Tab-separated table of C-alpha atoms in Angstrom:
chain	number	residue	atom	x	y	z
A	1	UNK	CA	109.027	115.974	107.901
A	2	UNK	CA	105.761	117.490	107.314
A	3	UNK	CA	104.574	118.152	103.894
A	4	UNK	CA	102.107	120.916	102.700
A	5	UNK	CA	98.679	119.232	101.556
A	6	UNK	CA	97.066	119.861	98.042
A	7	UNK	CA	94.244	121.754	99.743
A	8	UNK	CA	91.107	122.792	97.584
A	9	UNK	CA	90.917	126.236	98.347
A	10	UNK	CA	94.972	127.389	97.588
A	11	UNK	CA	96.099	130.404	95.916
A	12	UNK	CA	98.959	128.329	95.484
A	13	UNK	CA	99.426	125.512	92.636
A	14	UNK	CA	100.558	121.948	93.290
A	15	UNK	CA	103.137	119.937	90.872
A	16	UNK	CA	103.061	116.238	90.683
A	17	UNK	CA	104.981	114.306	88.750
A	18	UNK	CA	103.989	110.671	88.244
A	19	UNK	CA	106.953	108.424	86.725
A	20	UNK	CA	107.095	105.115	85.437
A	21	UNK	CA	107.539	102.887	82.577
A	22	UNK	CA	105.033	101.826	79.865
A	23	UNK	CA	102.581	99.908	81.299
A	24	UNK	CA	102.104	100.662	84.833
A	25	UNK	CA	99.597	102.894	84.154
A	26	UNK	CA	100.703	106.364	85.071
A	27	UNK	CA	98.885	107.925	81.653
A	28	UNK	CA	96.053	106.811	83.391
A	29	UNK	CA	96.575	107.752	86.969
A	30	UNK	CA	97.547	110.944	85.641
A	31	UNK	CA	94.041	111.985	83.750
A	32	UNK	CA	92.642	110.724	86.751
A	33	UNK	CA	93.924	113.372	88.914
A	34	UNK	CA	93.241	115.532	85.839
A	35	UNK	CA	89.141	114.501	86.800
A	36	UNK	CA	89.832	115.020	90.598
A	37	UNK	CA	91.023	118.814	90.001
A	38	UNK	CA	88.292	119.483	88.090
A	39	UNK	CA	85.640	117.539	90.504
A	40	UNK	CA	87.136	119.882	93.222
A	41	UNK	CA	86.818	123.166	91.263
A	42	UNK	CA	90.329	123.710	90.661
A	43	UNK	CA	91.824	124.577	87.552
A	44	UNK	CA	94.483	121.913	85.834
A	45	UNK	CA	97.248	121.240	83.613
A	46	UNK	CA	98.069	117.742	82.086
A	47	UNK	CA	101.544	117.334	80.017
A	48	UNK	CA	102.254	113.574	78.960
A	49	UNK	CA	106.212	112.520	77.529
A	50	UNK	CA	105.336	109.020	76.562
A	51	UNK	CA	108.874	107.879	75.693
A	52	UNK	CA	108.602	104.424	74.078
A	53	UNK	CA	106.125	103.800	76.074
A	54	UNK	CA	105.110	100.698	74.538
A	55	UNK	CA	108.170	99.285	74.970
A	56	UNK	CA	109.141	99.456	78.835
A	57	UNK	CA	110.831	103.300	78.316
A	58	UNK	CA	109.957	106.037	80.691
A	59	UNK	CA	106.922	107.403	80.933
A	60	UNK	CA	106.374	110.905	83.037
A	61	UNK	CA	103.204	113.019	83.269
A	62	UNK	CA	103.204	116.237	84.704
A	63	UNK	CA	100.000	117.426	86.772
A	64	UNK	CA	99.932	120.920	88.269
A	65	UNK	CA	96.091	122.051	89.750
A	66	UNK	CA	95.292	125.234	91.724
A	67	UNK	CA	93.223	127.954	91.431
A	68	UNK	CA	94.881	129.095	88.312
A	69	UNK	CA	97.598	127.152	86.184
A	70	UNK	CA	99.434	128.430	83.069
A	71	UNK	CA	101.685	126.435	82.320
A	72	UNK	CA	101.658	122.214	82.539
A	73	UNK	CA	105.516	121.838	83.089
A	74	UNK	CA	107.050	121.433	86.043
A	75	UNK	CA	110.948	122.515	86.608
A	76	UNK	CA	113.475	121.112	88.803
A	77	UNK	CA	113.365	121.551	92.400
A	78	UNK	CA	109.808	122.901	92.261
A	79	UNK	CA	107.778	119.480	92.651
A	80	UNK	CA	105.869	119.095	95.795
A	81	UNK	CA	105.335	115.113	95.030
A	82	UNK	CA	106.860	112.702	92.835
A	83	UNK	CA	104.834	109.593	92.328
A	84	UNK	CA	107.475	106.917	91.078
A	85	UNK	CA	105.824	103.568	89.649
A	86	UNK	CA	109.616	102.491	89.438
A	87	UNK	CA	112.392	102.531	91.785
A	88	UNK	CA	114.997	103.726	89.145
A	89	UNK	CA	112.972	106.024	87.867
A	90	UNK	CA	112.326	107.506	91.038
A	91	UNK	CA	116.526	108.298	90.914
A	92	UNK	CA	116.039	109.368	87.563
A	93	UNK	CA	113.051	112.217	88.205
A	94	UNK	CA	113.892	112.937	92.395
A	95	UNK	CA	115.407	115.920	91.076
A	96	UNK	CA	112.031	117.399	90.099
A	97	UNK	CA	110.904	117.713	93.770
A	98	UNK	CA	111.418	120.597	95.754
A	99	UNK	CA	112.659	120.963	99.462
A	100	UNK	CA	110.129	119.318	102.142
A	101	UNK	CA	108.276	117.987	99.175
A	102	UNK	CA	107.324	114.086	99.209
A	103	UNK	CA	108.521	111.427	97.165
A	104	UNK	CA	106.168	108.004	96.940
A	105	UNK	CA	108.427	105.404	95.333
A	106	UNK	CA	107.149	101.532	93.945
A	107	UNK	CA	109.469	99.270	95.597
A	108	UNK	CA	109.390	96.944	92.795
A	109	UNK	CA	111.835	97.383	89.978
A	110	UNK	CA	110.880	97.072	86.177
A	111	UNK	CA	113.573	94.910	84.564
A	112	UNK	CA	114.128	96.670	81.264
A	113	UNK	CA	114.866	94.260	78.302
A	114	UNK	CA	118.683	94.191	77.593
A	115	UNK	CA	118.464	93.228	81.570
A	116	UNK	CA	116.149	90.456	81.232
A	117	UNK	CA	118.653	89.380	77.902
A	118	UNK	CA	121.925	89.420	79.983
A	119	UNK	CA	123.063	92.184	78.144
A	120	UNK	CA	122.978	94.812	81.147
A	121	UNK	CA	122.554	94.563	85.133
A	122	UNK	CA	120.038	96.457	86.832
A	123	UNK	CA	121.932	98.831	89.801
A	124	UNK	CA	121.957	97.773	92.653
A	125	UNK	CA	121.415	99.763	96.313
A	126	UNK	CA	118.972	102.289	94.892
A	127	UNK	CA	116.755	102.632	97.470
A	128	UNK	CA	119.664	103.949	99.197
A	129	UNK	CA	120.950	106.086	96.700
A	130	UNK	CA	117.248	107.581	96.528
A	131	UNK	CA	117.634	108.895	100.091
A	132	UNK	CA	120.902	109.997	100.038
A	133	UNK	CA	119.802	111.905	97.033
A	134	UNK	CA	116.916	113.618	98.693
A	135	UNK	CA	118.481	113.972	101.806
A	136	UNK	CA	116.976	116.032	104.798
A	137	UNK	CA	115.541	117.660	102.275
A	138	UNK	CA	112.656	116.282	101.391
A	139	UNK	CA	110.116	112.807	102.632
A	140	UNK	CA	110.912	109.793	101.061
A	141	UNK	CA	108.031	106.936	101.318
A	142	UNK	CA	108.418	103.440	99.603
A	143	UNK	CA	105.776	101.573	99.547
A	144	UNK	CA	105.129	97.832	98.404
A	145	UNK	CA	102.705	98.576	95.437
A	146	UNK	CA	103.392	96.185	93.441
A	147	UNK	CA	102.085	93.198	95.938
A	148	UNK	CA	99.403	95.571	97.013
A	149	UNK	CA	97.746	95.557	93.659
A	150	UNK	CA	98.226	92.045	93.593
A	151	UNK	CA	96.617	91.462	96.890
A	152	UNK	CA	93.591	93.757	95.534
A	153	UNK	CA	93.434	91.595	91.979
A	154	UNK	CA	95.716	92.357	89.928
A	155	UNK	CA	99.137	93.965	89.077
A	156	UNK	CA	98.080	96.244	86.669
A	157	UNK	CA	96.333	98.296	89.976
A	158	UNK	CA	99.776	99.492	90.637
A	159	UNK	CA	98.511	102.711	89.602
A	160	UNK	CA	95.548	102.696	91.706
A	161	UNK	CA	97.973	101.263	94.812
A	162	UNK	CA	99.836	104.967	94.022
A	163	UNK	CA	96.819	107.207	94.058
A	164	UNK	CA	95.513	105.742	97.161
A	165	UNK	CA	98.969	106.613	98.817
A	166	UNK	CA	98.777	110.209	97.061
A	167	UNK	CA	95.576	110.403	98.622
A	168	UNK	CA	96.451	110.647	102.315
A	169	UNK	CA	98.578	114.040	101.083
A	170	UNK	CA	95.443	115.816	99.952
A	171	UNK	CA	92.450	117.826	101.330
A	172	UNK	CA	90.310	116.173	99.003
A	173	UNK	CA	87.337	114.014	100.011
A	174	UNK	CA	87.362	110.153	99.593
A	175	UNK	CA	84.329	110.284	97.543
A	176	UNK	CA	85.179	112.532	95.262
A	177	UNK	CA	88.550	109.973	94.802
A	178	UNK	CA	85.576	107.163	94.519
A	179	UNK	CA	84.006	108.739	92.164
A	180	UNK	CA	86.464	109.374	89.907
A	181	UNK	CA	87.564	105.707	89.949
A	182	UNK	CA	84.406	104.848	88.916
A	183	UNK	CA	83.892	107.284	86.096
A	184	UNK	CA	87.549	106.612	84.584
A	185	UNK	CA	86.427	102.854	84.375
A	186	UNK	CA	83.158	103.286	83.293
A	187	UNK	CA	83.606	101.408	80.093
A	188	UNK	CA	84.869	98.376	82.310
A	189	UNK	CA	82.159	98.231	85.192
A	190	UNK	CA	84.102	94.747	86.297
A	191	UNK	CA	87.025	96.467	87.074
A	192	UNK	CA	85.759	99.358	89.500
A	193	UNK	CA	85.836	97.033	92.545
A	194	UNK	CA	89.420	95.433	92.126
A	195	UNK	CA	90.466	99.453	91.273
A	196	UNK	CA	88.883	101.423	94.319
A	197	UNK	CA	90.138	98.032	96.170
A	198	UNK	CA	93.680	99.131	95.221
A	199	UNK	CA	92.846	102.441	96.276
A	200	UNK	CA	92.607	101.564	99.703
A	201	UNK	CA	94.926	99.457	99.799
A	202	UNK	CA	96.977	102.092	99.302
A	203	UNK	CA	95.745	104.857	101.808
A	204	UNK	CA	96.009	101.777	104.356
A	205	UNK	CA	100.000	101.587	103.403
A	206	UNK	CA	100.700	105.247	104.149
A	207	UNK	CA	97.808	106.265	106.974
């Protein structure tokens, strides 16, 4: 299924909706594509429901850039990609995404806590129920983020892992990506390499 790019020069605006849980990063990833849109000239929208994000919830940001955005929020069936850190929030937020859009889902789960207690079991078969979900519909890419970021340095590049996937969908130059890497971990220079590492990484999974 072929998906519409995020192109620079569209009279048209583009939703993404990044999903996780806390910690995985997706405040992060999603004021970084805040930077990109306005690297590129377009204009942008940011809306972040933290949850508890402290505490393993679910964590959504919604990013919509184009030439001209009014509103941040993004309603069901009009996303052209989903981003999902998390495979069951992925099930939770497909929804979102509208016909021939693109869904790029983190194969690894998250265990929340009453699952890592014995209290609760986390579903099973939900990379299946993910595609039945979105059907013909719409593209449905899982990835293996979660031991890309690892192989890059670190876990905690999951985020980066996503991006660089995200990447291959847009019109956008690699150096402008680069650039924003760098500038959103300015404040920790040691990090840039293992981040635009990740990055790659990421493309490489998806190209």
């Amino acid at each position: 299924m072929q998906t519409e790019k995020i192109r620079l020069k569209d009279s048209n605006c583009k939703s993404i909706v990044l999903a996780g849980v806390g910690g995985q990063g997706t405040l992060v990833a999603g004021k970084l594509l805040g930077t990109i849109a306005m690297k590129t000239g377009l204009d942008v929208k940011v809306s972040e429901v933290h949850g508890m994000s402290q505490r393993g919830g679910s964590v959504i940001t919604y990013v919509r850039m184009g030439c001209k955005v009014f509103s941040p929020i993004i309603d069901p069936g009009t996303a052209d990609y989903c981003l999902c850190f998390e495979p069951l929030e992925a099930l939770r937020w497909a929804p979102l995404l509208k016909e021939r859009g693109t869904i790029i889902v983190n194969d690894a789960p998250v265990l929340p806590l009453p699952v890592l207690l014995g209290k609760e079991q986390y579903p099973e078969g939900i990379a299946e129920a993910l595609e039945k979900a979105c059907g013909i519909r719409a593209r449905v890419i899982q990835i293996k983020a979660k031991d890309a970021a690892v192989s890059a340095g670190s876990a905690k590049a999951v985020n980066m892992v996503m991006l660089g996937a995200l990447s291959v969908f847009a019109d956008i130059p690699e150096a402008v990506w680069d650039e924003a890497i760098r500038e959103t971990f300015s404040d920790k220079p040691k990090l840039i390499p293992m981040n635009l590492e990740a990055f790659r990484i990421g493309r490489d999974l998806v190209i």
